[in-house]
PDB file of C-alpha atoms in Angstrom:
ATOM      1  CA  MET A 389      23.102 -27.152  13.979  1.00 64.00           C
ATOM      2  CA  THR A 390      21.041 -24.091  14.381  1.00 78.00           C
ATOM      3  CA  ARG A 391      22.377 -20.687  13.695  1.00 93.00           C
ATOM      4  CA  THR A 392      20.955 -17.574  15.327  1.00 97.00           C
ATOM      5  CA  ILE A 393      19.904 -14.174  13.876  1.00 98.00           C
ATOM      6  CA  ALA A 394      19.364 -11.344  16.277  1.00 98.00           C
ATOM      7  CA  ILE A 395      16.448  -9.159  15.436  1.00 98.00           C
ATOM      8  CA  GLU A 396      17.265  -5.478  14.889  1.00 98.00           C
ATOM      9  CA  THR A 397      15.117  -2.404  14.763  1.00 98.00           C
ATOM     10  CA  LEU A 398      14.190  -1.428  11.173  1.00 98.00           C
ATOM     11  CA  THR A 399      15.826   1.849  10.076  1.00 98.00           C
ATOM     12  CA  PRO A 400      16.316   3.297   6.576  1.00 98.00           C
ATOM     13  CA  GLY A 401      20.011   3.250   7.042  1.00 97.00           C
ATOM     14  CA  GLY A 402      20.324  -0.351   8.276  1.00 97.00           C
ATOM     15  CA  PHE A 403      17.943  -1.421   5.446  1.00 98.00           C
ATOM     16  CA  ALA A 404      19.433   0.609   2.555  1.00 98.00           C
ATOM     17  CA  ALA A 405      21.363  -2.241   0.977  1.00 98.00           C
ATOM     18  CA  TYR A 406      18.125  -4.184   0.645  1.00 98.00           C
ATOM     19  CA  GLY A 407      15.389  -1.876  -0.005  1.00 98.00           C
ATOM     20  CA  ASP A 408      13.290   1.075   1.132  1.00 98.00           C
ATOM     21  CA  VAL A 409      11.435   1.704   4.450  1.00 98.00           C
ATOM     22  CA  ILE A 410       8.116   3.264   3.678  1.00 98.00           C
ATOM     23  CA  GLU A 411       7.165   5.687   6.502  1.00 98.00           C
ATOM     24  CA  ALA A 412       6.310   9.175   7.396  1.00 98.00           C
ATOM     25  CA  VAL A 413       9.537  10.364   9.036  1.00 96.00           C
ATOM     26  CA  GLY A 414      11.351  13.574   8.847  1.00 94.00           C
ATOM     27  CA  ASP A 415      10.026  16.686   7.170  1.00 96.00           C
ATOM     28  CA  PRO A 416       7.173  16.032   4.602  1.00 97.00           C
ATOM     29  CA  ASP A 417       8.213  16.846   1.011  1.00 96.00           C
ATOM     30  CA  MET A 418       4.791  18.536   0.282  1.00 96.00           C
ATOM     31  CA  ILE A 419       1.938  19.990   2.270  1.00 96.00           C
ATOM     32  CA  ILE A 420      -1.340  19.418   0.374  1.00 95.00           C
ATOM     33  CA  ASN A 421      -5.113  19.526   0.675  1.00 92.00           C
ATOM     34  CA  GLN A 422      -5.268  23.027   2.171  1.00 92.00           C
ATOM     35  CA  ALA A 423      -2.524  22.236   4.677  1.00 92.00           C
ATOM     36  CA  MET A 424      -4.609  19.114   6.045  1.00 96.00           C
ATOM     37  CA  CYS A 425      -2.160  16.475   4.577  1.00 97.00           C
ATOM     38  CA  GLU A 426       1.550  15.840   4.580  1.00 97.00           C
ATOM     39  CA  ARG A 427       3.029  14.057   1.623  1.00 98.00           C
ATOM     40  CA  TYR A 428       6.160  12.010   2.047  1.00 98.00           C
ATOM     41  CA  HIS A 429       6.924  11.831  -1.695  1.00 98.00           C
ATOM     42  CA  ASP A 430       8.269   8.980  -3.832  1.00 98.00           C
ATOM     43  CA  ARG A 431       9.616   6.827  -0.973  1.00 97.00           C
ATOM     44  CA  ALA A 432      10.115   3.503  -2.675  1.00 98.00           C
ATOM     45  CA  LEU A 433      11.578   2.382  -5.959  1.00 97.00           C
ATOM     46  CA  ILE A 434       9.249   0.423  -8.303  1.00 97.00           C
ATOM     47  CA  ASP A 435      11.774  -1.371 -10.478  1.00 97.00           C
ATOM     48  CA  LEU A 436      10.561  -3.751 -13.127  1.00 96.00           C
ATOM     49  CA  ASP A 437      12.033  -5.472 -16.095  1.00 91.00           C
ATOM     50  CA  ASN A 438      10.638  -4.250 -19.416  1.00 79.00           C
ATOM     51  CA  ASP A 439       9.582  -7.541 -21.040  1.00 85.00           C
ATOM     52  CA  GLY A 440       5.904  -7.303 -20.538  1.00 88.00           C
ATOM     53  CA  GLY A 441       5.618  -6.903 -16.798  1.00 93.00           C
ATOM     54  CA  ARG A 442       3.643  -4.258 -15.111  1.00 95.00           C
ATOM     55  CA  ALA A 443       3.175  -2.976 -11.544  1.00 97.00           C
ATOM     56  CA  GLY A 444       0.113  -4.480  -9.868  1.00 98.00           C
ATOM     57  CA  ILE A 445      -1.653  -4.202  -6.553  1.00 98.00           C
ATOM     58  CA  SER A 446      -2.623  -7.418  -4.626  1.00 98.00           C
ATOM     59  CA  VAL A 447      -3.547  -8.319  -1.006  1.00 98.00           C
ATOM     60  CA  PHE A 448      -1.583 -10.849   0.883  1.00 98.00           C
ATOM     61  CA  LYS A 449      -3.047 -12.634   3.952  1.00 98.00           C
ATOM     62  CA  ALA A 450      -0.359 -14.647   5.755  1.00 98.00           C
ATOM     63  CA  THR A 451      -0.228 -16.979   8.482  1.00 98.00           C
ATOM     64  CA  VAL A 452       0.909 -15.359  11.832  1.00 98.00           C
ATOM     65  CA  ARG A 453       4.310 -16.565  13.096  1.00 98.00           C
ATOM     66  CA  ALA A 454       6.052 -16.300  16.523  1.00 97.00           C
ATOM     67  CA  VAL A 455       9.371 -15.366  17.762  1.00 98.00           C
ATOM     68  CA  PRO A 456      11.724 -17.249  17.811  1.00 98.00           C
ATOM     69  CA  HIS A 457      11.079 -17.897  14.197  1.00 98.00           C
ATOM     70  CA  LEU A 458      12.876 -20.741  12.293  1.00 97.00           C
ATOM     71  CA  LEU A 459      14.125 -19.659   8.903  1.00 98.00           C
ATOM     72  CA  ASP A 460      14.678 -22.438   6.454  1.00 97.00           C
ATOM     73  CA  MET A 461      14.117 -20.729   3.126  1.00 98.00           C
ATOM     74  CA  MET A 462      14.649 -17.457   1.355  1.00 98.00           C
ATOM     75  CA  GLU A 463      13.517 -16.235  -2.052  1.00 98.00           C
ATOM     76  CA  ARG A 464      14.136 -13.485  -4.604  1.00 98.00           C
ATOM     77  CA  HIS A 465      12.393 -11.941  -7.508  1.00 98.00           C
ATOM     78  CA  PRO A 466      14.767 -11.322 -10.433  1.00 97.00           C
ATOM     79  CA  LEU A 467      12.282  -9.387 -12.517  1.00 97.00           C
ATOM     80  CA  GLY A 468      10.977  -6.833 -10.153  1.00 98.00           C
ATOM     81  CA  SER A 469      10.796  -5.095  -6.721  1.00 98.00           C
ATOM     82  CA  GLN A 470       8.207  -6.007  -4.206  1.00 98.00           C
ATOM     83  CA  THR A 471       6.516  -3.655  -1.725  1.00 98.00           C
ATOM     84  CA  PHE A 472       4.646  -4.691   1.470  1.00 98.00           C
ATOM     85  CA  VAL A 473       2.303  -2.257   3.165  1.00 98.00           C
ATOM     86  CA  PRO A 474       0.859  -3.509   6.484  1.00 98.00           C
ATOM     87  CA  MET A 475      -2.894  -2.878   6.741  1.00 98.00           C
ATOM     88  CA  ALA A 476      -2.823  -2.789  10.537  1.00 98.00           C
ATOM     89  CA  ALA A 477      -0.470  -0.985  12.965  1.00 98.00           C
ATOM     90  CA  ASP A 478       1.338  -4.142  14.031  1.00 98.00           C
ATOM     91  CA  PRO A 479       5.005  -4.901  13.809  1.00 98.00           C
ATOM     92  CA  PHE A 480       6.140  -7.570  11.493  1.00 98.00           C
ATOM     93  CA  LEU A 481       9.427  -9.466  10.802  1.00 98.00           C
ATOM     94  CA  VAL A 482      11.437  -8.427   7.795  1.00 98.00           C
ATOM     95  CA  ILE A 483      14.254 -10.897   6.916  1.00 98.00           C
ATOM     96  CA  VAL A 484      16.762 -10.154   4.121  1.00 98.00           C
ATOM     97  CA  ALA A 485      20.233 -11.203   2.918  1.00 98.00           C
ATOM     98  CA  SER A 486      22.963 -10.123   0.478  1.00 98.00           C
ATOM     99  CA  ASP A 487      23.937 -12.476  -2.231  1.00 98.00           C
ATOM    100  CA  LEU A 488      27.095 -14.552  -2.457  1.00 98.00           C
ATOM    101  CA  ASN A 489      27.512 -16.875  -5.528  1.00 97.00           C
ATOM    102  CA  GLY A 490      23.782 -17.029  -6.166  1.00 97.00           C
ATOM    103  CA  ARG A 491      22.879 -17.847  -2.403  1.00 98.00           C
ATOM    104  CA  PRO A 492      21.654 -15.781   0.328  1.00 98.00           C
ATOM    105  CA  HIS A 493      24.563 -14.640   2.454  1.00 97.00           C
ATOM    106  CA  GLU A 494      24.502 -13.471   6.208  1.00 97.00           C
ATOM    107  CA  PRO A 495      20.718 -13.015   6.662  1.00 98.00           C
ATOM    108  CA  LYS A 496      19.511 -10.137   8.822  1.00 98.00           C
ATOM    109  CA  ALA A 497      16.292  -9.766  10.553  1.00 98.00           C
ATOM    110  CA  PHE A 498      14.375  -6.483  11.304  1.00 98.00           C
ATOM    111  CA  LEU A 499      11.273  -5.741  13.352  1.00 98.00           C
ATOM    112  CA  THR A 500       9.120  -2.931  11.975  1.00 98.00           C
ATOM    113  CA  LYS A 501       7.211  -0.242  14.009  1.00 98.00           C
ATOM    114  CA  PRO A 502       3.659   0.549  13.427  1.00 98.00           C
ATOM    115  CA  GLY A 503       3.456   2.723  10.268  1.00 98.00           C
ATOM    116  CA  GLN A 504       6.351   1.211   8.442  1.00 98.00           C
ATOM    117  CA  GLY A 505       6.248  -0.780   5.318  1.00 98.00           C
ATOM    118  CA  VAL A 506       9.092  -2.134   3.157  1.00 98.00           C
ATOM    119  CA  ASN A 507      10.052  -2.392  -0.425  1.00 98.00           C
ATOM    120  CA  TYR A 508      12.520  -5.105  -1.449  1.00 98.00           C
ATOM    121  CA  HIS A 509      14.725  -4.015  -4.266  1.00 98.00           C
ATOM    122  CA  ARG A 510      14.607  -6.166  -7.358  1.00 98.00           C
ATOM    123  CA  GLY A 511      16.578  -9.458  -6.820  1.00 98.00           C
ATOM    124  CA  ILE A 512      17.119  -9.020  -3.131  1.00 98.00           C
ATOM    125  CA  TRP A 513      16.944 -12.292  -1.127  1.00 98.00           C
ATOM    126  CA  HIS A 514      14.146 -12.060   1.495  1.00 98.00           C
ATOM    127  CA  GLY A 515      12.076 -14.362   3.783  1.00 98.00           C
ATOM    128  CA  VAL A 516       8.453 -14.976   3.136  1.00 98.00           C
ATOM    129  CA  LEU A 517       5.929 -12.598   4.681  1.00 98.00           C
ATOM    130  CA  THR A 518       6.056 -13.066   8.497  1.00 98.00           C
ATOM    131  CA  PRO A 519       3.446 -11.092  10.360  1.00 98.00           C
ATOM    132  CA  LEU A 520       3.333 -11.532  14.173  1.00 98.00           C
ATOM    133  CA  HIS A 521      -0.329 -10.408  14.560  1.00 98.00           C
ATOM    134  CA  GLU A 522      -3.584 -11.323  13.115  1.00 98.00           C
ATOM    135  CA  PRO A 523      -5.013 -10.797  10.567  1.00 97.00           C
ATOM    136  CA  GLY A 524      -1.562 -10.756   8.866  1.00 98.00           C
ATOM    137  CA  LEU A 525      -2.880  -8.509   5.992  1.00 98.00           C
ATOM    138  CA  PHE A 526      -0.741  -6.575   3.610  1.00 98.00           C
ATOM    139  CA  THR A 527      -1.149  -4.709   0.282  1.00 98.00           C
ATOM    140  CA  VAL A 528       1.589  -5.746  -2.031  1.00 98.00           C
ATOM    141  CA  ILE A 529       2.789  -3.841  -5.045  1.00 98.00           C
ATOM    142  CA  ASP A 530       4.809  -6.136  -7.349  1.00 98.00           C
ATOM    143  CA  ARG A 531       5.391  -7.204 -10.897  1.00 97.00           C
ATOM    144  CA  ILE A 532       2.612  -8.885 -12.759  1.00 97.00           C
ATOM    145  CA  GLY A 533       3.533 -10.451 -16.033  1.00 96.00           C
ATOM    146  CA  PRO A 534       5.055 -13.362 -18.017  1.00 95.00           C
ATOM    147  CA  GLY A 535       8.445 -15.050 -17.010  1.00 94.00           C
ATOM    148  CA  ASN A 536       9.856 -16.856 -14.009  1.00 95.00           C
ATOM    149  CA  ASN A 537      10.116 -14.232 -11.184  1.00 96.00           C
ATOM    150  CA  LEU A 538      10.700 -16.604  -8.230  1.00 97.00           C
ATOM    151  CA  GLU A 539      13.908 -18.042  -7.058  1.00 98.00           C
ATOM    152  CA  GLU A 540      14.046 -20.088  -3.864  1.00 98.00           C
ATOM    153  CA  HIS A 541      16.966 -21.122  -1.639  1.00 98.00           C
ATOM    154  CA  TRP A 542      16.520 -23.754   1.039  1.00 98.00           C
ATOM    155  CA  PHE A 543      19.169 -23.718   3.731  1.00 97.00           C
ATOM    156  CA  ASP A 544      21.089 -26.883   4.758  1.00 95.00           C
ATOM    157  CA  GLU A 545      21.158 -25.557   8.304  1.00 95.00           C
ATOM    158  CA  ILE A 546      18.160 -23.472   9.549  1.00 96.00           C
ATOM    159  CA  TYR A 547      18.464 -20.179  11.338  1.00 98.00           C
ATOM    160  CA  GLU A 548      16.680 -19.278  14.534  1.00 98.00           C
ATOM    161  CA  VAL A 549      15.446 -15.622  14.346  1.00 98.00           C
ATOM    162  CA  ARG A 550      15.084 -14.144  17.824  1.00 97.00           C
TER     163      ARG A 550
ATOM    164  CA  MET B 395     -28.220  25.798   2.489  1.00 64.00           C
ATOM    165  CA  THR B 396     -26.633  22.463   3.590  1.00 78.00           C
ATOM    166  CA  ARG B 397     -27.248  19.349   1.734  1.00 93.00           C
ATOM    167  CA  THR B 398     -26.783  16.005   3.374  1.00 97.00           C
ATOM    168  CA  ILE B 399     -24.885  12.843   2.189  1.00 98.00           C
ATOM    169  CA  ALA B 400     -25.665   9.586   4.179  1.00 98.00           C
ATOM    170  CA  ILE B 401     -22.600   7.443   4.759  1.00 98.00           C
ATOM    171  CA  GLU B 402     -22.849   3.950   3.213  1.00 98.00           C
ATOM    172  CA  THR B 403     -20.864   0.788   3.850  1.00 98.00           C
ATOM    173  CA  LEU B 404     -18.096   0.409   1.305  1.00 98.00           C
ATOM    174  CA  THR B 405     -18.568  -2.611  -1.006  1.00 98.00           C
ATOM    175  CA  PRO B 406     -17.025  -3.476  -4.264  1.00 98.00           C
ATOM    176  CA  GLY B 407     -20.429  -3.334  -6.013  1.00 97.00           C
ATOM    177  CA  GLY B 408     -21.352   0.050  -4.664  1.00 97.00           C
ATOM    178  CA  PHE B 409     -17.950   1.424  -5.430  1.00 98.00           C
ATOM    179  CA  ALA B 410     -17.447  -0.099  -8.926  1.00 98.00           C
ATOM    180  CA  ALA B 411     -18.338   3.051 -10.843  1.00 98.00           C
ATOM    181  CA  TYR B 412     -15.564   4.975  -8.987  1.00 98.00           C
ATOM    182  CA  GLY B 413     -12.754   2.589  -8.356  1.00 98.00           C
ATOM    183  CA  ASP B 414     -11.550  -0.626  -6.700  1.00 98.00           C
ATOM    184  CA  VAL B 415     -11.847  -1.894  -3.084  1.00 98.00           C
ATOM    185  CA  ILE B 416      -8.604  -3.366  -2.083  1.00 98.00           C
ATOM    186  CA  GLU B 417      -9.285  -6.171   0.508  1.00 98.00           C
ATOM    187  CA  ALA B 418      -8.952  -9.879   1.051  1.00 98.00           C
ATOM    188  CA  VAL B 419     -12.513 -11.158   0.386  1.00 96.00           C
ATOM    189  CA  GLY B 420     -13.729 -14.306  -1.279  1.00 95.00           C
ATOM    190  CA  ASP B 421     -11.426 -17.047  -2.352  1.00 96.00           C
ATOM    191  CA  PRO B 422      -7.784 -16.247  -2.795  1.00 97.00           C
ATOM    192  CA  ASP B 423      -6.496 -16.354  -6.360  1.00 97.00           C
ATOM    193  CA  MET B 424      -3.334 -18.116  -5.260  1.00 96.00           C
ATOM    194  CA  ILE B 425      -1.869 -19.979  -2.302  1.00 96.00           C
ATOM    195  CA  ILE B 426       1.851 -19.288  -1.968  1.00 95.00           C
ATOM    196  CA  ASN B 427       4.741 -19.683   0.466  1.00 92.00           C
ATOM    197  CA  GLN B 428       4.211 -23.320   1.156  1.00 92.00           C
ATOM    198  CA  ALA B 429       0.510 -22.654   1.886  1.00 93.00           C
ATOM    199  CA  MET B 430       1.275 -20.026   4.367  1.00 96.00           C
ATOM    200  CA  CYS B 431      -0.038 -17.144   2.435  1.00 97.00           C
ATOM    201  CA  GLU B 432      -3.126 -16.398   0.501  1.00 97.00           C
ATOM    202  CA  ARG B 433      -2.681 -13.965  -2.537  1.00 98.00           C
ATOM    203  CA  TYR B 434      -5.634 -11.899  -3.687  1.00 98.00           C
ATOM    204  CA  HIS B 435      -4.171 -11.114  -7.052  1.00 98.00           C
ATOM    205  CA  ASP B 436      -4.228  -7.845  -9.084  1.00 98.00           C
ATOM    206  CA  ARG B 437      -7.135  -6.171  -7.218  1.00 97.00           C
ATOM    207  CA  ALA B 438      -6.726  -2.562  -8.329  1.00 98.00           C
ATOM    208  CA  LEU B 439      -6.050  -0.891 -11.734  1.00 97.00           C
ATOM    209  CA  ILE B 440      -2.921   1.284 -11.986  1.00 97.00           C
ATOM    210  CA  ASP B 441      -3.974   3.476 -14.973  1.00 97.00           C
ATOM    211  CA  LEU B 442      -1.564   6.309 -16.044  1.00 96.00           C
ATOM    212  CA  ASP B 443      -1.117   8.438 -19.047  1.00 91.00           C
ATOM    213  CA  ASN B 444       1.928   7.743 -21.079  1.00 79.00           C
ATOM    214  CA  ASP B 445       3.494  11.179 -21.377  1.00 85.00           C
ATOM    215  CA  GLY B 446       6.397  10.722 -18.883  1.00 88.00           C
ATOM    216  CA  GLY B 447       4.444   9.680 -15.807  1.00 93.00           C
ATOM    217  CA  ARG B 448       5.189   6.652 -13.734  1.00 95.00           C
ATOM    218  CA  ALA B 449       3.664   4.910 -10.705  1.00 97.00           C
ATOM    219  CA  GLY B 450       5.294   5.952  -7.392  1.00 98.00           C
ATOM    220  CA  ILE B 451       4.880   5.112  -3.744  1.00 98.00           C
ATOM    221  CA  SER B 452       4.338   7.861  -1.218  1.00 98.00           C
ATOM    222  CA  VAL B 453       3.079   8.143   2.298  1.00 98.00           C
ATOM    223  CA  PHE B 454       0.252  10.636   3.350  1.00 98.00           C
ATOM    224  CA  LYS B 455      -0.351  11.751   6.875  1.00 98.00           C
ATOM    225  CA  ALA B 456      -3.679  13.529   7.107  1.00 98.00           C
ATOM    226  CA  THR B 457      -5.471  15.477   9.704  1.00 98.00           C
ATOM    227  CA  VAL B 458      -8.031  13.413  11.475  1.00 98.00           C
ATOM    228  CA  ARG B 459     -11.647  14.527  10.740  1.00 98.00           C
ATOM    229  CA  ALA B 460     -14.888  13.811  12.525  1.00 97.00           C
ATOM    230  CA  VAL B 461     -18.374  12.830  11.391  1.00 98.00           C
ATOM    231  CA  PRO B 462     -20.518  14.822  10.594  1.00 98.00           C
ATOM    232  CA  HIS B 463     -17.961  16.019   7.984  1.00 98.00           C
ATOM    233  CA  LEU B 464     -18.507  19.205   5.940  1.00 97.00           C
ATOM    234  CA  LEU B 465     -17.616  18.674   2.308  1.00 98.00           C
ATOM    235  CA  ASP B 466     -16.808  21.875   0.511  1.00 97.00           C
ATOM    236  CA  MET B 467     -14.451  20.619  -2.280  1.00 98.00           C
ATOM    237  CA  MET B 468     -13.647  17.622  -4.462  1.00 98.00           C
ATOM    238  CA  GLU B 469     -10.780  16.967  -6.714  1.00 98.00           C
ATOM    239  CA  ARG B 470      -9.789  14.675  -9.540  1.00 98.00           C
ATOM    240  CA  HIS B 471      -6.593  13.593 -11.202  1.00 98.00           C
ATOM    241  CA  PRO B 472      -6.870  13.468 -15.073  1.00 97.00           C
ATOM    242  CA  LEU B 473      -3.601  11.726 -15.668  1.00 97.00           C
ATOM    243  CA  GLY B 474      -3.762   8.855 -13.261  1.00 98.00           C
ATOM    244  CA  SER B 475      -5.380   6.543 -10.811  1.00 98.00           C
ATOM    245  CA  GLN B 476      -4.715   6.942  -7.067  1.00 98.00           C
ATOM    246  CA  THR B 477      -4.576   4.265  -4.474  1.00 98.00           C
ATOM    247  CA  PHE B 478      -4.850   4.650  -0.644  1.00 98.00           C
ATOM    248  CA  VAL B 479      -3.836   1.841   1.696  1.00 98.00           C
ATOM    249  CA  PRO B 480      -4.521   2.549   5.317  1.00 98.00           C
ATOM    250  CA  MET B 481      -1.510   1.618   7.578  1.00 98.00           C
ATOM    251  CA  ALA B 482      -3.753   1.018  10.538  1.00 98.00           C
ATOM    252  CA  ALA B 483      -6.939  -1.149  10.991  1.00 98.00           C
ATOM    253  CA  ASP B 484      -9.178   1.934  11.375  1.00 98.00           C
ATOM    254  CA  PRO B 485     -12.123   2.880   9.205  1.00 98.00           C
ATOM    255  CA  PHE B 486     -11.877   6.049   7.016  1.00 98.00           C
ATOM    256  CA  LEU B 487     -14.205   8.132   4.981  1.00 98.00           C
ATOM    257  CA  VAL B 488     -14.294   7.793   1.181  1.00 98.00           C
ATOM    258  CA  ILE B 489     -16.152  10.354  -0.836  1.00 98.00           C
ATOM    259  CA  VAL B 490     -16.679  10.085  -4.503  1.00 98.00           C
ATOM    260  CA  ALA B 491     -18.846  11.572  -7.289  1.00 98.00           C
ATOM    261  CA  SER B 492     -19.769  11.058 -10.813  1.00 98.00           C
ATOM    262  CA  ASP B 493     -19.089  13.854 -13.340  1.00 98.00           C
ATOM    263  CA  LEU B 494     -21.665  16.096 -14.970  1.00 98.00           C
ATOM    264  CA  ASN B 495     -20.420  18.721 -17.362  1.00 97.00           C
ATOM    265  CA  GLY B 496     -17.009  18.833 -15.799  1.00 97.00           C
ATOM    266  CA  ARG B 497     -18.226  19.116 -12.119  1.00 98.00           C
ATOM    267  CA  PRO B 498     -18.784  16.503  -9.369  1.00 98.00           C
ATOM    268  CA  HIS B 499     -22.437  15.293  -9.481  1.00 97.00           C
ATOM    269  CA  GLU B 500     -24.339  13.587  -6.685  1.00 97.00           C
ATOM    270  CA  PRO B 501     -21.459  12.810  -4.244  1.00 98.00           C
ATOM    271  CA  LYS B 502     -21.601   9.545  -2.324  1.00 98.00           C
ATOM    272  CA  ALA B 503     -19.708   8.775   1.014  1.00 98.00           C
ATOM    273  CA  PHE B 504     -18.620   5.367   2.156  1.00 98.00           C
ATOM    274  CA  LEU B 505     -17.075   4.168   5.431  1.00 98.00           C
ATOM    275  CA  THR B 506     -14.403   1.491   5.103  1.00 98.00           C
ATOM    276  CA  LYS B 507     -13.923  -1.512   7.300  1.00 98.00           C
ATOM    277  CA  PRO B 508     -10.579  -2.489   8.757  1.00 98.00           C
ATOM    278  CA  GLY B 509      -8.480  -4.076   6.029  1.00 98.00           C
ATOM    279  CA  GLN B 510      -9.993  -2.145   3.123  1.00 98.00           C
ATOM    280  CA  GLY B 511      -8.087   0.255   0.880  1.00 98.00           C
ATOM    281  CA  VAL B 512      -9.372   2.035  -2.086  1.00 98.00           C
ATOM    282  CA  ASN B 513      -8.211   2.912  -5.636  1.00 98.00           C
ATOM    283  CA  TYR B 514      -9.769   5.861  -7.315  1.00 98.00           C
ATOM    284  CA  HIS B 515      -9.876   5.280 -11.062  1.00 98.00           C
ATOM    285  CA  ARG B 516      -8.266   7.980 -13.247  1.00 98.00           C
ATOM    286  CA  GLY B 517     -10.368  11.125 -13.523  1.00 98.00           C
ATOM    287  CA  ILE B 518     -12.924  10.127 -10.724  1.00 98.00           C
ATOM    288  CA  TRP B 519     -14.007  12.994  -8.505  1.00 98.00           C
ATOM    289  CA  HIS B 520     -13.166  12.308  -4.876  1.00 98.00           C
ATOM    290  CA  GLY B 521     -12.817  14.229  -1.556  1.00 98.00           C
ATOM    291  CA  VAL B 522      -9.443  14.764  -0.003  1.00 98.00           C
ATOM    292  CA  LEU B 523      -8.078  12.045   2.482  1.00 98.00           C
ATOM    293  CA  THR B 524     -10.336  11.928   5.443  1.00 98.00           C
ATOM    294  CA  PRO B 525      -9.092   9.584   8.204  1.00 98.00           C
ATOM    295  CA  LEU B 526     -11.228   9.317  11.319  1.00 98.00           C
ATOM    296  CA  HIS B 527      -8.516   8.043  13.670  1.00 98.00           C
ATOM    297  CA  GLU B 528      -4.956   9.011  14.409  1.00 98.00           C
ATOM    298  CA  PRO B 529      -2.313   8.829  13.019  1.00 97.00           C
ATOM    299  CA  GLY B 530      -4.031   9.157   9.628  1.00 98.00           C
ATOM    300  CA  LEU B 531      -1.324   7.334   7.743  1.00 98.00           C
ATOM    301  CA  PHE B 532      -1.666   5.863   4.271  1.00 98.00           C
ATOM    302  CA  THR B 533       0.559   4.534   1.610  1.00 98.00           C
ATOM    303  CA  VAL B 534      -0.353   6.005  -1.690  1.00 98.00           C
ATOM    304  CA  ILE B 535       0.384   4.666  -5.167  1.00 98.00           C
ATOM    305  CA  ASP B 536      -0.204   7.439  -7.802  1.00 98.00           C
ATOM    306  CA  ARG B 537       1.277   9.021 -10.740  1.00 97.00           C
ATOM    307  CA  ILE B 538       4.551  10.885 -10.427  1.00 97.00           C
ATOM    308  CA  GLY B 539       5.571  12.978 -13.438  1.00 96.00           C
ATOM    309  CA  PRO B 540       5.203  16.160 -15.397  1.00 95.00           C
ATOM    310  CA  GLY B 541       1.939  17.887 -16.279  1.00 94.00           C
ATOM    311  CA  ASN B 542      -1.041  19.232 -14.243  1.00 95.00           C
ATOM    312  CA  ASN B 543      -2.732  16.189 -12.580  1.00 96.00           C
ATOM    313  CA  LEU B 544      -4.971  18.183 -10.135  1.00 97.00           C
ATOM    314  CA  GLU B 545      -8.403  19.639 -10.818  1.00 98.00           C
ATOM    315  CA  GLU B 546     -10.357  21.037  -7.909  1.00 98.00           C
ATOM    316  CA  HIS B 547     -14.073  21.993  -7.628  1.00 98.00           C
ATOM    317  CA  TRP B 548     -15.358  24.082  -4.781  1.00 98.00           C
ATOM    318  CA  PHE B 549     -19.142  23.723  -4.111  1.00 97.00           C
ATOM    319  CA  ASP B 550     -21.413  26.841  -3.818  1.00 95.00           C
ATOM    320  CA  GLU B 551     -23.334  24.893  -1.213  1.00 95.00           C
ATOM    321  CA  ILE B 552     -21.574  22.573   1.180  1.00 96.00           C
ATOM    322  CA  TYR B 553     -22.560  19.042   1.990  1.00 98.00           C
ATOM    323  CA  GLU B 554     -22.868  17.579   5.411  1.00 98.00           C
ATOM    324  CA  VAL B 555     -21.637  13.942   5.324  1.00 98.00           C
ATOM    325  CA  ARG B 556     -23.193  11.907   8.128  1.00 97.00           C
TER     326      ARG B 556
END
């Protein structure tokens, strides 16, 4: 049996239970560089464990997917938050879920707008990176360090995200 | 008198004295997500002082500039590195300089390619954010915390960057 997830528009309110939307919306917090630049300050929480991990900057290049998208697996990172900044002005799919008894529960799917990145809070279930446009390029800020920071859950019944 | 700076192509080698180029080039360091994603791992150095600062994620929206660009000021951040990730696939100008007696010396200018971000190493003189295309949107990873982390130098003679 296939279950369906309806794609929603990504908004900070709708996403708050899962993480941060990184975007320049509302009034800037500071005006800098002789009034030539708006700073939207401190918009995502870098949250790492303290046992030898540090924040690192990497680049992910992911295979482009299509909608409808079949969701068969979600993952989470118990030791740290994970930020995805798209390096092109293309929407991408963001899939998250709450946790129930150690498993992803009631997944939700969001479509970003150009100029939006996301930060998954530590331990939040999420789908793998699913760009919809080439070249599928993202800068990622996540924990680098020792320990097992990846947990996967494979669904018995897949979801169709559309 | 106006001095001229010739814009160069941004490459990791040419930029190494000033910081890191953030891009997906060469062989990926890891293949993840059931072979659907390449990870170019740990490509920029987050380097912060230890007196109460932390890495934060902000968004900058900067006024678009044109070439030739007049450079009258450079700045540096003594307490931490600063990373700029473009949120669109447009080139932007990157201006850096070495230091001589506490002042920027022999500025250089680089034009990025789509899919390139930059990380200025701690204390490196650089120009303010100079996008060449709307909306001039960047995610920035830099130090958030107490202390004076901004030093500016205004040139007696401006430079024309072209």
